[in-house]
C-alpha positions as MATLAB code, in Angstrom:
seq = 'MAIDGSILIIVFALFLGTLALGVPITVSAGIAALSAWFMIPGFPASPGFVFRNMVAVLDSTPFLAIPLFILSGNLMAKGGISGRLFDLFSYFVGNKTGGLPAAVIVTTFFYGSFTGSAPATVAAVGAMTIPLLVSLGYNKVFVTAMVVVPSGLAIILPPSVPMIVFGMSSGTSIGDLFIAGILPGILVAAVMVIYVVLYFKIRGGEDKEKLNENFNKLRSKGFFKVFKDSILALLCPFIILGGIYSGIVTPTEAANISVVYALILSVLVYRTISLKELPEIFKDSASTTAKVFVIISTATVLGRVLTLMQAPQQISAALMGMFYSDVATFIVILLFLITFGLFMEPLAVIIITTPIFFPIVTGMGINPVHFGVLMIFCSAIGFVTPPVGMSLFVATSITKIPLLSIAKQTVQFLVLLAIVMVVIILVPEISLILLR';
ca = [
     -21.549   26.348  -10.309;
     -23.028   24.060  -13.187;
     -19.568   22.701  -14.547;
     -18.474   20.883  -17.509;
     -18.228   16.735  -16.922;
     -14.601   16.791  -19.005;
     -13.560   19.069  -16.088;
     -14.476   16.950  -12.800;
     -12.894   14.070  -14.905;
     -10.008   15.179  -14.999;
     -10.207   16.722  -11.618;
     -10.392   12.837  -10.480;
      -7.703   12.492  -13.034;
      -5.256   14.643  -11.640;
      -5.846   13.041   -8.146;
      -6.106    9.289   -8.619;
      -3.117   10.050  -11.676;
      -0.640   11.684   -8.759;
      -1.959    9.155   -6.024;
      -0.493    6.551   -8.237;
       2.621    7.729   -9.461;
       2.835    7.540   -5.569;
       2.150   11.422   -4.334;
       1.399   11.685   -0.731;
      -2.681   11.858   -0.763;
      -2.922   15.778    0.891;
      -0.293   17.575   -1.938;
      -2.408   15.160   -4.751;
      -6.132   16.721   -2.499;
      -4.171   19.683   -2.607;
      -2.961   20.076   -6.433;
      -6.967   18.549   -7.808;
      -8.307   21.036   -5.363;
      -6.610   23.354   -7.199;
      -6.633   22.209  -10.781;
     -10.316   23.415  -10.264;
      -9.926   27.192  -10.453;
      -6.705   26.840  -12.526;
      -9.397   25.858  -15.214;
     -12.447   28.032  -14.365;
     -12.446   30.982  -15.293;
     -13.916   33.460  -11.992;
     -14.500   29.708   -9.678;
     -14.145   30.485   -5.905;
     -11.515   28.071   -5.025;
      -8.896   30.415   -5.011;
      -5.503   29.072   -3.196;
      -7.093   31.950   -0.695;
      -9.707   29.809   -0.244;
      -8.746   25.956   -0.949;
      -5.715   27.790    2.760;
      -8.272   29.367    4.390;
     -10.290   26.072    4.181;
      -7.870   23.687    5.318;
      -7.554   25.832    8.312;
     -11.043   26.742    9.220;
     -12.075   23.030    8.949;
     -10.132   22.354   11.972;
     -12.311   24.976   14.071;
     -14.359   22.429   15.541;
     -14.725   20.501   18.947;
     -16.288   17.366   18.101;
     -12.508   17.005   16.333;
     -10.501   17.421   19.481;
     -11.583   13.654   19.960;
      -9.270   12.818   17.832;
      -6.018   13.469   18.683;
      -7.204   12.268   22.399;
      -8.501    9.284   21.546;
      -4.861    8.722   19.393;
      -3.434    9.501   23.061;
      -5.309    7.634   24.968;
      -4.237    4.355   22.169;
      -1.026    5.249   22.763;
      -0.981    4.997   26.450;
      -3.042    1.941   25.875;
      -0.031    0.730   23.583;
       3.070    1.340   25.728;
       1.365    0.294   28.968;
       0.973   -3.897   27.823;
      -2.154   -3.312   27.397;
      -3.082   -5.740   24.609;
      -0.738   -8.924   26.565;
      -3.521   -8.879   29.429;
      -6.207   -8.715   27.427;
      -5.058  -12.183   25.613;
      -3.571  -13.912   28.660;
      -7.446  -13.597   30.359;
      -9.383  -14.951   26.938;
      -6.236  -17.713   26.164;
      -6.830  -18.775   29.851;
     -10.540  -20.087   28.879;
      -9.679  -21.112   25.592;
      -5.808  -21.594   25.769;
      -5.964  -25.571   24.959;
      -8.868  -26.069   22.672;
      -7.918  -26.922   18.576;
      -8.193  -22.830   17.385;
      -8.503  -21.641   20.908;
      -5.039  -19.450   20.887;
      -6.033  -18.286   17.421;
      -9.409  -17.332   18.549;
      -8.024  -15.366   21.541;
      -5.777  -13.415   19.027;
      -9.185  -12.489   17.113;
     -10.563  -11.303   19.658;
      -8.108   -9.815   21.412;
      -7.450   -7.002   18.375;
     -10.849   -6.562   17.941;
     -10.585   -5.476   22.048;
      -7.572   -3.389   21.596;
      -8.535   -2.213   18.284;
     -11.502   -0.482   19.660;
      -9.168    1.182   22.826;
      -6.797    2.933   19.624;
      -9.097    3.080   16.727;
      -6.293    2.252   14.308;
      -5.196   -0.116   12.791;
      -1.487    0.031   12.124;
      -1.264    0.408   15.760;
      -3.116   -2.475   16.698;
      -0.971   -4.835   14.302;
       1.988   -3.714   15.667;
       1.400   -3.823   19.261;
      -1.063   -7.284   19.288;
       1.238   -8.954   16.200;
       4.923   -8.198   17.869;
       3.157  -10.024   21.083;
       0.900  -12.879   19.917;
       2.171  -13.740   16.235;
       5.890  -15.191   17.689;
       4.296  -17.114   20.062;
       1.328  -19.264   17.703;
       5.077  -19.378   15.736;
       6.447  -21.235   18.654;
       3.250  -23.552   19.346;
       3.882  -24.144   15.760;
       1.697  -22.044   13.343;
       1.490  -21.382   10.234;
       3.459  -17.992   10.786;
       2.154  -16.183    6.564;
      -1.468  -17.999    8.225;
      -1.283  -16.105   11.669;
       0.414  -13.133   10.295;
      -2.881  -12.452    8.089;
      -5.048  -13.708   11.033;
      -3.926  -10.749   13.224;
      -3.909   -8.016   10.012;
      -7.490   -8.776    8.928;
      -9.429   -7.720   12.027;
      -6.753   -5.052   12.689;
      -8.595   -2.948   10.158;
     -12.054   -4.159   10.920;
     -11.238   -3.438   14.847;
     -12.538    0.587   13.922;
     -15.917   -0.661   13.184;
     -15.696   -0.687   16.694;
     -16.137    2.181   19.292;
     -14.076    5.036   20.233;
     -13.542    5.025   16.185;
     -11.986    8.170   14.234;
     -12.976    7.188   11.067;
     -16.654    7.684   12.703;
     -16.069   10.674   14.242;
     -14.617   12.145   10.792;
     -17.887   10.838    9.235;
     -19.744   11.755   11.749;
     -18.301   15.876   11.116;
     -19.075   15.498    7.105;
     -22.483   14.099    7.797;
     -23.539   15.968   10.005;
     -24.448   12.233   11.827;
     -24.986   12.252   15.799;
     -20.982   10.111   16.804;
     -22.310    8.538   19.426;
     -25.404    6.672   17.323;
     -22.263    5.726   14.951;
     -20.887    4.871   18.072;
     -23.634    2.433   19.467;
     -24.294    1.527   15.778;
     -21.302    0.065   15.711;
     -20.789   -2.910   18.466;
     -22.878   -5.511   16.469;
     -21.422   -4.957   12.868;
     -18.193   -5.742   14.823;
     -18.555   -7.851   16.844;
     -20.627  -10.320   13.630;
     -17.099   -9.671   12.083;
     -15.091  -10.769   14.559;
     -17.943  -14.082   15.532;
     -17.189  -14.509   11.930;
     -13.632  -15.196   11.956;
     -12.958  -17.332   15.377;
     -15.541  -19.700   13.326;
     -14.013  -19.473   10.806;
     -10.069  -20.189   12.203;
     -11.924  -22.888   14.893;
     -13.404  -24.806   11.828;
      -9.485  -24.005   10.062;
      -7.836  -26.063   13.098;
     -10.294  -28.532   13.449;
     -10.323  -29.092    9.541;
      -6.322  -28.700    8.468;
      -4.365  -29.688   11.815;
      -1.037  -27.284   11.904;
      -1.248  -27.083   15.798;
       1.266  -29.025   18.088;
      -0.836  -30.354   21.040;
       1.912  -30.696   23.967;
       3.287  -27.124   22.946;
      -0.127  -25.869   23.470;
      -1.394  -27.490   26.722;
       2.112  -26.952   28.085;
       1.672  -23.018   27.376;
      -1.941  -23.370   28.643;
      -0.302  -25.130   31.801;
       1.856  -22.495   32.826;
      -0.247  -19.581   32.929;
      -3.333  -22.176   34.839;
      -0.424  -21.724   36.838;
      -1.097  -17.927   37.569;
      -4.324  -18.670   39.105;
      -7.183  -17.325   37.204;
      -7.702  -14.411   40.550;
      -4.360  -12.804   39.050;
      -5.920  -13.074   35.110;
      -8.424  -11.914   35.780;
      -7.494   -8.667   37.807;
      -4.417   -8.132   35.708;
      -7.283   -7.910   32.629;
     -10.696   -6.558   34.376;
      -9.677   -2.426   34.167;
      -8.833   -2.658   30.745;
     -11.299   -4.533   29.925;
     -13.473   -1.782   31.636;
     -12.580    0.819   29.645;
     -14.797    0.806   26.782;
     -18.254    0.137   28.656;
     -17.165    3.377   30.779;
     -16.230    5.303   27.346;
     -19.889    3.600   25.456;
     -21.788    4.063   28.862;
     -20.757    8.001   29.487;
     -22.239    8.456   26.015;
     -25.103    5.991   25.324;
     -25.862    7.605   28.953;
     -25.539   10.541   27.733;
     -23.811   12.464   30.719;
     -20.602   13.114   28.820;
     -19.854   13.818   25.143;
     -18.001   11.767   22.019;
     -15.197   14.178   23.129;
     -15.534   14.531   27.138;
     -15.988   10.121   27.204;
     -12.331   11.029   24.685;
     -10.868   12.861   27.580;
     -11.982   10.460   29.884;
      -9.865    7.227   28.020;
      -6.717    9.097   28.773;
      -7.218   10.085   32.055;
      -8.570    6.179   32.331;
      -5.682    4.884   30.041;
      -2.785    7.301   32.491;
      -4.472    5.475   35.736;
      -3.894    2.142   34.400;
      -0.961    2.661   32.804;
       1.682    4.592   35.586;
      -0.385    3.998   38.428;
      -2.158    0.614   38.560;
      -0.155   -1.271   36.327;
       3.269    0.513   36.305;
       4.075   -0.278   32.918;
       4.139    3.276   32.069;
       7.152    5.997   33.957;
       6.578    9.884   33.911;
       9.962   10.247   32.167;
       7.885    8.006   28.861;
       5.314   10.472   29.066;
       6.560   13.012   27.009;
       8.029   10.963   24.572;
       4.576    8.934   24.197;
       2.949   13.112   23.849;
       5.004   13.804   20.821;
       4.188    9.919   18.738;
       1.050   10.907   19.443;
       0.843   14.847   18.693;
       2.952   13.644   15.428;
       0.065   11.302   14.726;
      -2.011   13.883   15.300;
      -0.522   16.234   13.123;
      -0.040   13.992    9.508;
      -3.752   12.890   10.451;
      -4.998   16.232   10.650;
      -3.536   17.372    7.610;
      -4.816   14.239    5.347;
      -8.885   16.530    6.885;
      -8.332   19.368    6.179;
      -6.696   18.955    2.601;
      -9.116   16.360    2.206;
     -12.382   18.302    3.248;
     -11.085   20.895    0.837;
     -11.111   18.342   -2.115;
     -14.155   17.149   -1.244;
     -15.671   21.191   -0.931;
     -14.688   21.680   -4.279;
     -16.312   19.122   -5.367;
     -19.341   20.258   -4.552;
     -18.984   23.151   -5.758;
     -18.391   21.862   -9.338;
     -21.520   19.960   -8.536;
     -19.916   16.267   -8.440;
     -22.413   15.209   -6.359;
     -25.182   16.817   -9.081;
     -23.345   15.293  -11.535;
     -22.869   11.402  -10.405;
     -25.814   11.161   -8.928;
     -27.690   11.994  -12.329;
     -24.426    9.702  -13.797;
     -26.016    5.876  -11.639;
     -29.302    7.280  -11.981;
     -29.077    7.055  -15.901;
     -26.699    3.715  -16.033;
     -29.217    1.918  -13.251;
     -32.472    1.857  -12.732;
     -32.580    0.147   -9.222;
     -32.245    1.926   -6.117;
     -30.172   -1.447   -4.944;
     -27.400   -1.595   -7.600;
     -26.896    2.017   -7.712;
     -26.324    1.449   -3.782;
     -24.468   -1.430   -4.035;
     -21.985    0.623   -7.018;
     -21.703    3.085   -4.067;
     -20.506    0.707   -2.101;
     -17.806   -0.461   -4.803;
     -16.563    2.695   -5.804;
     -15.899    3.049   -1.451;
     -13.647   -0.312   -1.608;
     -12.213    0.546   -4.711;
     -11.372    3.729   -3.264;
      -9.664    2.632   -0.249;
      -7.502    0.940   -1.926;
      -5.478    3.227   -3.214;
      -5.798    6.359   -0.566;
      -6.324    6.276    3.553;
      -9.723    5.456    4.940;
      -9.961    9.941    6.657;
      -9.234   10.393    3.047;
     -12.379    8.468    1.824;
     -14.364    9.409    4.177;
     -14.114   13.224    3.966;
     -13.900   13.385   -0.229;
     -16.647   10.781   -1.023;
     -19.502   12.266    2.036;
     -20.898   15.310    0.081;
     -20.656   13.479   -3.306;
     -22.527    9.736   -1.832;
     -24.452   10.637    1.073;
     -27.353   13.192   -0.912;
     -27.646   10.109   -3.269;
     -27.999    7.360   -0.405;
     -30.069    9.440    2.148;
     -32.444   10.060   -0.948;
     -32.849    6.520   -2.131;
     -34.467    6.606    2.319;
     -31.580    4.576    3.805;
     -30.613    5.453    6.965;
     -27.781    7.795    7.484;
     -26.239    6.029   10.573;
     -26.409    2.522    8.591;
     -24.476    4.081    5.820;
     -22.021    5.408    8.535;
     -21.394    2.132    9.509;
     -21.113    0.403    5.880;
     -18.732    3.341    3.852;
     -16.444    3.062    7.038;
     -16.529   -0.914    7.154;
     -15.654   -0.347    3.407;
     -13.004    1.780    3.206;
     -10.881   -0.057    6.521;
     -10.884   -2.924    3.814;
      -7.948   -0.647    2.197;
      -6.378   -1.517    6.052;
      -5.356   -4.376    4.697;
      -5.462   -4.646    0.874;
      -2.365   -3.431   -1.206;
      -1.136   -1.194   -2.496;
      -1.731    1.574    0.260;
      -2.865   -1.139    3.064;
      -0.733    0.381    5.605;
      -0.979   -2.459    8.071;
      -0.061   -4.740    5.329;
       3.175   -2.961    5.955;
       3.450   -2.574    9.289;
       3.030   -6.264    9.103;
       5.791   -7.348    6.948;
       8.071   -5.315    9.261;
       7.348   -7.198   12.389;
       8.051  -11.143   10.296;
       9.637   -9.974    7.813;
       7.375  -11.549    5.105;
       7.466  -10.478    2.201;
       4.208   -8.491    1.829;
       2.258  -10.215   -1.259;
       2.692  -13.515    0.638;
       0.685  -11.997    4.070;
      -1.629  -10.065    0.913;
      -2.319  -13.726   -0.888;
      -2.663  -15.433    2.556;
      -5.766  -12.154    3.589;
      -7.853  -12.941    0.779;
      -9.900  -15.799    2.400;
     -10.890  -13.276    5.379;
     -12.166  -10.925    2.925;
     -14.586  -13.298    1.325;
     -15.534  -13.711    4.739;
     -15.907   -9.666    5.534;
     -17.441   -9.689    1.829;
     -20.192  -12.679    3.346;
     -20.648  -10.499    6.735;
     -21.203   -7.224    4.488;
     -23.723   -8.148    2.491;
     -25.589   -9.333    5.956;
     -25.375   -5.951    7.368;
     -25.899   -4.740    4.305;
     -29.772   -6.398    3.677;
     -30.419   -6.703    7.951;
     -29.648   -3.250    8.385;
     -31.062   -3.903   12.473;
     -27.717   -5.020   13.215;
     -26.704   -1.411   12.891;
     -29.710   -0.012   14.771;
     -31.288   -2.180   16.728;
     -28.721   -0.466   19.724;
     -29.940    2.302   18.948;
     -34.152    1.934   19.089;
];
């Protein structure tokens, strides 16, 4: 059904305008979806259509992986896995210049890949490492920003809920997306580690006496004990990815395995979670899942309404009319995704924009898996930028540092991310080589 472009603009204006007023994204998406029905006689997206599709969209087996990975992440969080990982990395570099900050970044990426949640990663890793680093002489605002940024980008690494959602929205293999996120995630972590090491080599800001004292205390535990306490946690992503990549299990089945593995580690091996605590963990996981599914259902319906309004075709025609180069069009699309991420949850960005931009970029010959990695990269930046950045709010609650103070310190890391993103755009093999 061909729709006048002015009506499409009104729908977008309603959606973004209500978001700007602080209306929850689920309500904003619902209002925007229903507005088309009010304005266009005979338009099929009636209230009945909206509510039916909100339910129908969740009737999909791959979506079962989302609550399972959320539960697995919560079990890992409550089980104190982050502390064990940090001790292992610190054991080798804890007395080096920039060593502990580097260990924090690596821990954040590993832990973020377990949980698939940026805010949860900030809460678990930040609450443990920020007070420690401050006590060792590091600047509190800097180290807080240093935890916040990699926590948002950790969702590039599998198992990633946004990757599952993109795969479902675009028809792209979720297993391929998981594999494709590995090298970009490692590249981001490596660049940030190099930066913090050079930062402290040039600017100082470390208390070497306290660092050596902390390092010797850790070394006194002995390598075997530190390694034994952390190796089982380190194996988790390899078990999940190995099962998927070898074809033994699907991503949904891998999510089941991750829950069982997390339970065994936290309850039986490490004994950091008692049986009495499990009901509360299940309750928290169910609450988080409900919020995620409501966002998914309402955002998906809005995406379908926009498709019925032929938004992809109209936006594609507008972009092609403005830019005569596929490269320029692609860059503008990525800038749109980053901009949307400033105001919306990453899941909502992915669900709403995939039906619009996916046909355009695949029509240019861009690999859908490569685009999926870049889309998640762009939308994840919203985790660490105002006004919606949830990781910033969590960091503020932990450290009591004003949000804008943390946001200013994240700028230097965001510049690094921009450089890495350009490299990934120019060298698609970074995403695709493991799939060859």
